[in-house]
PDB file of C-alpha atoms in Angstrom:
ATOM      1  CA  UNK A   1      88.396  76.978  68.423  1.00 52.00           C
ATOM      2  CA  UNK A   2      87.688  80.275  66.675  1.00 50.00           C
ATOM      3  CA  UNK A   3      88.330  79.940  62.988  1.00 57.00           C
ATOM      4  CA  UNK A   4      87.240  83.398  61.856  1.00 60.00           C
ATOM      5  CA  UNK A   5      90.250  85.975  61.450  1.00 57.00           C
ATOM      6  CA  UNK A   6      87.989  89.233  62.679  1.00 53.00           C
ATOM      7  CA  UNK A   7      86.686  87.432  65.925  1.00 47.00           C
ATOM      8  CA  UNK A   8      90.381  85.806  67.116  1.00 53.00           C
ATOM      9  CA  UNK A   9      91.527  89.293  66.396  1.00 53.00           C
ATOM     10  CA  UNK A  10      88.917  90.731  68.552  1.00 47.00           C
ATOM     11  CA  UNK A  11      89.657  88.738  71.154  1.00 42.00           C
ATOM     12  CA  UNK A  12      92.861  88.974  71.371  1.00 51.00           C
ATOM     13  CA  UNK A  13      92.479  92.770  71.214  1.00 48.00           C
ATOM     14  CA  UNK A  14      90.534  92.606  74.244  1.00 50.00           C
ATOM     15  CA  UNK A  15      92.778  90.185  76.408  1.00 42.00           C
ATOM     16  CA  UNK A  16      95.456  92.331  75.399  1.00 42.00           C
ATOM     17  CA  UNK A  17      93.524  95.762  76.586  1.00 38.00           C
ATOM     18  CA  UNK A  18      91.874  93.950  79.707  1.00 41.00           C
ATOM     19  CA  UNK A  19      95.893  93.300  81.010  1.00 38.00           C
ATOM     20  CA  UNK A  20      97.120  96.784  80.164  1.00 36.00           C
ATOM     21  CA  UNK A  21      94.114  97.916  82.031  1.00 35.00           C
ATOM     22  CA  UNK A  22      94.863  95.828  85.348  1.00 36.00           C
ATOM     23  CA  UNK A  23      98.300  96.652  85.071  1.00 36.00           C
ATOM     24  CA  UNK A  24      97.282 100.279  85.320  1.00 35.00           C
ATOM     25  CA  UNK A  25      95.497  99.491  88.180  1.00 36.00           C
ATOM     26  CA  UNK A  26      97.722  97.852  90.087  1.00 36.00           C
ATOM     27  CA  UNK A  27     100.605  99.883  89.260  1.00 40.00           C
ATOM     28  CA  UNK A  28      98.835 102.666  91.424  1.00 44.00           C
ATOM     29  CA  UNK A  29      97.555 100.551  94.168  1.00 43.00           C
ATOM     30  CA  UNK A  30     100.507  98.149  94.628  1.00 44.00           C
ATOM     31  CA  UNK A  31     103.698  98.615  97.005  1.00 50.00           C
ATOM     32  CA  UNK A  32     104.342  99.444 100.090  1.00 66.00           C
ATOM     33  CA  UNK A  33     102.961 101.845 102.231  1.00 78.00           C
ATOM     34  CA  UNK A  34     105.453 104.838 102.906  1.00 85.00           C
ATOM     35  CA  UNK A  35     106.905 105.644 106.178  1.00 90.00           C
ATOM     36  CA  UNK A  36     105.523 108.216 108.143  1.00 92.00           C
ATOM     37  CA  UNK A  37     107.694 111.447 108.413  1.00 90.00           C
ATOM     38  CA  UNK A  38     106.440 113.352 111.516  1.00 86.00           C
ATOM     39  CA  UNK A  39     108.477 113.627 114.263  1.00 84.00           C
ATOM     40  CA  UNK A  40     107.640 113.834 117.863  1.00 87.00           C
ATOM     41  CA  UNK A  41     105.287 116.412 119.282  1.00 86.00           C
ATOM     42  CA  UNK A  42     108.185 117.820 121.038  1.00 90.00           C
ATOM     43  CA  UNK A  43     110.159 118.536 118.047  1.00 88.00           C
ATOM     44  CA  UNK A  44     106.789 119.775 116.110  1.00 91.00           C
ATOM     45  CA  UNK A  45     106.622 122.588 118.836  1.00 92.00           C
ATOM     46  CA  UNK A  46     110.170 123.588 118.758  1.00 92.00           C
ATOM     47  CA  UNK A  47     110.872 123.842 115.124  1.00 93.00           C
ATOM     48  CA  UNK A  48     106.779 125.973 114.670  1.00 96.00           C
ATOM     49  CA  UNK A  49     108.018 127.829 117.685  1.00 96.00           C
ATOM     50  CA  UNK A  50     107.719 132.041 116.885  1.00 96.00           C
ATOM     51  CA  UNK A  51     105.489 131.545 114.313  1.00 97.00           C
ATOM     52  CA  UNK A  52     102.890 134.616 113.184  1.00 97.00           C
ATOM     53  CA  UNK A  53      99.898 134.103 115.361  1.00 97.00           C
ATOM     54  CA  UNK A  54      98.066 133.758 111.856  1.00 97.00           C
ATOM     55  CA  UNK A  55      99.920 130.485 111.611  1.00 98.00           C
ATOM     56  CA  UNK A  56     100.274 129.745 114.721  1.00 97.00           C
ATOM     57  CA  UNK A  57      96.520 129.600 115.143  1.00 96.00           C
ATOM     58  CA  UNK A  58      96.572 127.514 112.147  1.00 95.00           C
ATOM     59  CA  UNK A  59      98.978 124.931 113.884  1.00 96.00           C
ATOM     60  CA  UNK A  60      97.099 124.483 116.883  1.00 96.00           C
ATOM     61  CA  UNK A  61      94.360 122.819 113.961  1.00 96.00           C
ATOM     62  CA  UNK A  62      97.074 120.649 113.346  1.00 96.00           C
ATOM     63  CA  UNK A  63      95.720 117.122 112.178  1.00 95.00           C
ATOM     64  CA  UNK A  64      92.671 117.927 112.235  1.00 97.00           C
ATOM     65  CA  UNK A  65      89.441 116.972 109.735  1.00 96.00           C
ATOM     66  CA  UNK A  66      87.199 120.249 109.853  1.00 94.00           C
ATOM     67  CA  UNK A  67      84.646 122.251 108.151  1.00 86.00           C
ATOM     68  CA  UNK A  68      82.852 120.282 105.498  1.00 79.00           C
ATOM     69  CA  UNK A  69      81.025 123.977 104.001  1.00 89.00           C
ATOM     70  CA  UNK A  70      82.723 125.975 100.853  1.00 91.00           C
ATOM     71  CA  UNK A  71      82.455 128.899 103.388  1.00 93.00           C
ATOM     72  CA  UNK A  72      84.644 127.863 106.180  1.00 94.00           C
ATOM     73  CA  UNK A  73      87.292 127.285 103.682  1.00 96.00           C
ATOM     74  CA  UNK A  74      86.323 130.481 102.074  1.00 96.00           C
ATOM     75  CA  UNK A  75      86.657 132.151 105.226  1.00 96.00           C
ATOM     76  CA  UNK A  76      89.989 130.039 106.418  1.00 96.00           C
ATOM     77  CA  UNK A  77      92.040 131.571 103.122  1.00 97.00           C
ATOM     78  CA  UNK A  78      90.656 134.924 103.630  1.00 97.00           C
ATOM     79  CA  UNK A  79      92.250 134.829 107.912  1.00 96.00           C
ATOM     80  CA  UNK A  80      95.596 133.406 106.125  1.00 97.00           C
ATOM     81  CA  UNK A  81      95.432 137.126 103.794  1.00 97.00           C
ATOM     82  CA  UNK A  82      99.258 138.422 103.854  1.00 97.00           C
ATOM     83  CA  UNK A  83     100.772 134.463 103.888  1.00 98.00           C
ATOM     84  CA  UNK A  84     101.447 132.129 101.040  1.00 98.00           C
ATOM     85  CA  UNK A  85      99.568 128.950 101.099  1.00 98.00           C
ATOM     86  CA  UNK A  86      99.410 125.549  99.565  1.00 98.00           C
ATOM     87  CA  UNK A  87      96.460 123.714  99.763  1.00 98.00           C
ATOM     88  CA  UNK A  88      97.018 120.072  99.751  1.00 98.00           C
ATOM     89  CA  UNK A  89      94.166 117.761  98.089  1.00 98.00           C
ATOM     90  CA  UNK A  90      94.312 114.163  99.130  1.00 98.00           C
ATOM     91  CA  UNK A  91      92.064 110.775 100.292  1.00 98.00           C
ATOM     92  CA  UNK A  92      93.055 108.429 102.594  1.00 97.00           C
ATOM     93  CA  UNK A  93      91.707 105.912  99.813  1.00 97.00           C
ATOM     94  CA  UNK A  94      94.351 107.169  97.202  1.00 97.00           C
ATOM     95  CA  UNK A  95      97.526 105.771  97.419  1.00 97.00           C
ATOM     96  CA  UNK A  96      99.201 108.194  95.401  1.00 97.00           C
ATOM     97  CA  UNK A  97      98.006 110.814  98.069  1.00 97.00           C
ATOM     98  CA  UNK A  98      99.659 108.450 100.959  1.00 97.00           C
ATOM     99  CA  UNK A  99     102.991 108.425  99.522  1.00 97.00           C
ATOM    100  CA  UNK A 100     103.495 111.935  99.164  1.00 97.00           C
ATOM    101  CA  UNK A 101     102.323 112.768 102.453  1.00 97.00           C
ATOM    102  CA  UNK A 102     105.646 112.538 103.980  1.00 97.00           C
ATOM    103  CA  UNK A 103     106.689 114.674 101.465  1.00 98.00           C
ATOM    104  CA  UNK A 104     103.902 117.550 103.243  1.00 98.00           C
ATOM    105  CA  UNK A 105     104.885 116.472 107.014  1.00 97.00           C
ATOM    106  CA  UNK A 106     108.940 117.545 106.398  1.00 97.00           C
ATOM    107  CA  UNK A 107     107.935 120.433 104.097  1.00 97.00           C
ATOM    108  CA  UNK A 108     105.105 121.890 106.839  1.00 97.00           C
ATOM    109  CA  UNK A 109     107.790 121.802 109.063  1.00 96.00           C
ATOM    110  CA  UNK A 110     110.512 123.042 107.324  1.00 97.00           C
ATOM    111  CA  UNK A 111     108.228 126.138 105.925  1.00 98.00           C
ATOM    112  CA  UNK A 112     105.658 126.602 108.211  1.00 97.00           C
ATOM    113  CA  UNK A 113     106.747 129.718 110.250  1.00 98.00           C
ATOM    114  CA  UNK A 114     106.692 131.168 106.474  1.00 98.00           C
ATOM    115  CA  UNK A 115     103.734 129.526 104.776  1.00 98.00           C
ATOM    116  CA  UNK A 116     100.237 127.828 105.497  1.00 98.00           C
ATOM    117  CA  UNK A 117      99.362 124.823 104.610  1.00 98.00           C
ATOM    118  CA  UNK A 118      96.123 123.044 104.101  1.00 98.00           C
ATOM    119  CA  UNK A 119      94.841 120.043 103.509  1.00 98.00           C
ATOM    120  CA  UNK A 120      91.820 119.188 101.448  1.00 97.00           C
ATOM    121  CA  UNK A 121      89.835 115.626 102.226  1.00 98.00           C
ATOM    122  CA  UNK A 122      88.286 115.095  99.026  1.00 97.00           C
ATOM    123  CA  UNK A 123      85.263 112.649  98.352  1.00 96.00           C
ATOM    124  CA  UNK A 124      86.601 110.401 101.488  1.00 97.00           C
ATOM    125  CA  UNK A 125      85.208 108.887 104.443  1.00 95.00           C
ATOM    126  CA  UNK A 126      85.698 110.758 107.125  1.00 96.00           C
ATOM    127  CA  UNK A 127      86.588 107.804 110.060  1.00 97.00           C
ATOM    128  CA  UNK A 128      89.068 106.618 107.088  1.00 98.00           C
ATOM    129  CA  UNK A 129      90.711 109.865 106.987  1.00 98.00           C
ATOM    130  CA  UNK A 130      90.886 110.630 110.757  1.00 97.00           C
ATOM    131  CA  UNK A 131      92.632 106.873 111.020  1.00 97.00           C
ATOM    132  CA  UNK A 132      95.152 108.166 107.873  1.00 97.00           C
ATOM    133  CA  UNK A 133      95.875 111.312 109.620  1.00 97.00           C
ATOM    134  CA  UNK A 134      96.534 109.721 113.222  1.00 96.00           C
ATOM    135  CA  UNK A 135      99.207 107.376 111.123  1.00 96.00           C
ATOM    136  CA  UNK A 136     100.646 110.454 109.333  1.00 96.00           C
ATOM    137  CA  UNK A 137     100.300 113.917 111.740  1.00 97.00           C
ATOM    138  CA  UNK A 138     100.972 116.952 109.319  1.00 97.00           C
ATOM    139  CA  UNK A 139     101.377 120.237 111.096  1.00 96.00           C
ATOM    140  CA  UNK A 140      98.032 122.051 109.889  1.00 97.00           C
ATOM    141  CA  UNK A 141      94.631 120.842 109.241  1.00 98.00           C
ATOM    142  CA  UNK A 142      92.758 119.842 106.449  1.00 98.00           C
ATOM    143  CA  UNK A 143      89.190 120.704 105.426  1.00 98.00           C
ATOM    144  CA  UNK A 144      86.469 118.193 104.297  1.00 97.00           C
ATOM    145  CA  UNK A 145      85.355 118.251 101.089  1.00 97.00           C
ATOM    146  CA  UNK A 146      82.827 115.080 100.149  1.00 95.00           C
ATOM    147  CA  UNK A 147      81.466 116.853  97.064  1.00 94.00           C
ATOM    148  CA  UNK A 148      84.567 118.521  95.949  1.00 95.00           C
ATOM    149  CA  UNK A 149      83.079 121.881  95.891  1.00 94.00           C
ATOM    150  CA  UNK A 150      86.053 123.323  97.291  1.00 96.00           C
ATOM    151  CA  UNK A 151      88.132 121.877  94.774  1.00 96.00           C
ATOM    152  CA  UNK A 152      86.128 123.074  91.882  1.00 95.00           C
ATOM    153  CA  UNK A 153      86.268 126.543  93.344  1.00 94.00           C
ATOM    154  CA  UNK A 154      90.292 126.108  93.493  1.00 96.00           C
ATOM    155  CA  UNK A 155      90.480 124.687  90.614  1.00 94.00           C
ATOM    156  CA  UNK A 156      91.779 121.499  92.125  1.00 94.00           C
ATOM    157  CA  UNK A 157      90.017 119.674  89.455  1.00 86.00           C
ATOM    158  CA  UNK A 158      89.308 115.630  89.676  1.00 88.00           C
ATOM    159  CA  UNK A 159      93.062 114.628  90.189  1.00 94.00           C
ATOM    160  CA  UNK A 160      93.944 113.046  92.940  1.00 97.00           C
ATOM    161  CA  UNK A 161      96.498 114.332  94.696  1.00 98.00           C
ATOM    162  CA  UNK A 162      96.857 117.887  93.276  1.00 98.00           C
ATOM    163  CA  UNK A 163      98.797 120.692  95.309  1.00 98.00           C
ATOM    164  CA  UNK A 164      97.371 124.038  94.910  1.00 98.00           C
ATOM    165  CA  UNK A 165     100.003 127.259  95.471  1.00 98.00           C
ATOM    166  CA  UNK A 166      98.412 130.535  96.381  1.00 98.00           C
ATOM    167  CA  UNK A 167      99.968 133.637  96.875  1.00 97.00           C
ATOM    168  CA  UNK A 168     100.103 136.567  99.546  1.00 96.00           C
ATOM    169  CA  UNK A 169      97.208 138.296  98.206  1.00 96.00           C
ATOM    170  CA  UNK A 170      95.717 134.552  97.868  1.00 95.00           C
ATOM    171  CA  UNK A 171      95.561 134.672  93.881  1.00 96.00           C
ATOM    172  CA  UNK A 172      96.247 131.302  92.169  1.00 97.00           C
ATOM    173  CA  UNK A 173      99.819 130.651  91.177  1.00 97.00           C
ATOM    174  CA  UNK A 174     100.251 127.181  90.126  1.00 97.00           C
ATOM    175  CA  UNK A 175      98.310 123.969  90.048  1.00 97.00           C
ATOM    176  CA  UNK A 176     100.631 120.892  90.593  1.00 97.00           C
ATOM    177  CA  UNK A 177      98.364 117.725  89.715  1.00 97.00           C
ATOM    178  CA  UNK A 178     100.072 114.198  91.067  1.00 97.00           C
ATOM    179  CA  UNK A 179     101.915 113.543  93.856  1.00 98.00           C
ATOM    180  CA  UNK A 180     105.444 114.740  94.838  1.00 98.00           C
ATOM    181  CA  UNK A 181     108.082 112.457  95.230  1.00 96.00           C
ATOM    182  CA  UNK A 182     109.923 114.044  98.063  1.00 97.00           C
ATOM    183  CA  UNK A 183     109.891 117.073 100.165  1.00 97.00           C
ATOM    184  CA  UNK A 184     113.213 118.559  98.234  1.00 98.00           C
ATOM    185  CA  UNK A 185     110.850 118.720  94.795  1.00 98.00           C
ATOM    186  CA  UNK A 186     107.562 120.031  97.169  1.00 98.00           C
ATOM    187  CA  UNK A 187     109.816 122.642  98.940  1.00 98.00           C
ATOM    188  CA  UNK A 188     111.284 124.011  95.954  1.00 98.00           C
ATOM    189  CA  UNK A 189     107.656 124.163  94.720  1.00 98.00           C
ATOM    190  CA  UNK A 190     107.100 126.278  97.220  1.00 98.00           C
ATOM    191  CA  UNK A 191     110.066 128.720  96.554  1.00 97.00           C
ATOM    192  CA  UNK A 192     109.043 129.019  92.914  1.00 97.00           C
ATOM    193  CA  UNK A 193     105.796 129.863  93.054  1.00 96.00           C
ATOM    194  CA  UNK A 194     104.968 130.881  96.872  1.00 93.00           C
ATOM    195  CA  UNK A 195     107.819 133.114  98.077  1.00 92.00           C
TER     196      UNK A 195
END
């Protein structure tokens, strides 16, 4: 048994610190996986049909994990010149990032004969994120970015997720790090600091 004051202090200190650490933790690892969002293929053409061909191009990308360079993402937001765009960063390892993705499936949708979205697959595994991204279809695609070069450039910092908002002229608007809830918080978003 320990008798001296400073060490049982110590150590409950510690115990105390080690739980509030694994609660932490577990608080952003634990529940339940959300409920993916995207309806059928079908319904994805209809409601994208008449896009700009900007976007349209864009949408035949859909769900797709491309690039990998800083310069095909360079040169991606300089073909998407004249549109808003949010750029999306996520990992199919954070779960933070899953449960806002339904969030980007209804809002792609919704918005994206107006604005164009990308995603941003930072520091993942790239068979991890194709599997994520067959689960949860979103409407555009996202680029790869394993040393989060891109990010830095965006200033997308470390955060994971963290929604970037450019706009027309593709200056930086707003930085938005941690996820959405829904797709009525993400859409306003948009509306605030896109359109």
């Amino acid at each position: 048994m320990l008798t001296n004051w400073p060490v049982r202090r110590f150590v409950r200190m510690r115990v105390a610190v080690s739980a509030l650490v694994a609660a932490v933790l577990l608080a952003g690892c634990g529940g339940s996986e959300p409920k993916s969002a995207a309806p059928s293929p079908a319904a994805v053409k209809h409601a994208l049909a008449g896009a700009p061909p900007k976007l349209t191009t864009l949408h035949n990308q859909a769900n797709q994990l491309i690039g990998g360079k800083k310069s095909d993402f360079d040169q991606q937001m300089a073909d998407l010149h004249g549109y808003p765009v949010v750029v999306n960063k996520w990992a199919s390892w954070c779960a933070p990032c899953r449960g806002e993705f339904p969030a980007f499936q209804k809002a792609g949708l919704k918005l994206g004969k107006r604005v164009a979205f990308l995603g941003l697959d930072g520091q993942d595994n790239d068979g991890n994120a194709r599997k994520f991204l067959k689960s949860f279809p979103v409407s555009y695609p996202s680029y790869r970015d394993p040393d989060l070069k891109i990010s830095t450039k965006i200033q997308a910092g470390i955060a994971f997720p963290t929604t970037i908002f450019f706009d027309r002229r593709g200056k930086l608007v707003y930085a938005h790090p941690g996820p959405y809830k829904n797709a009525a918080d993400l859409i306003a978003d948009i509306k605030r600091y896109s359109l």
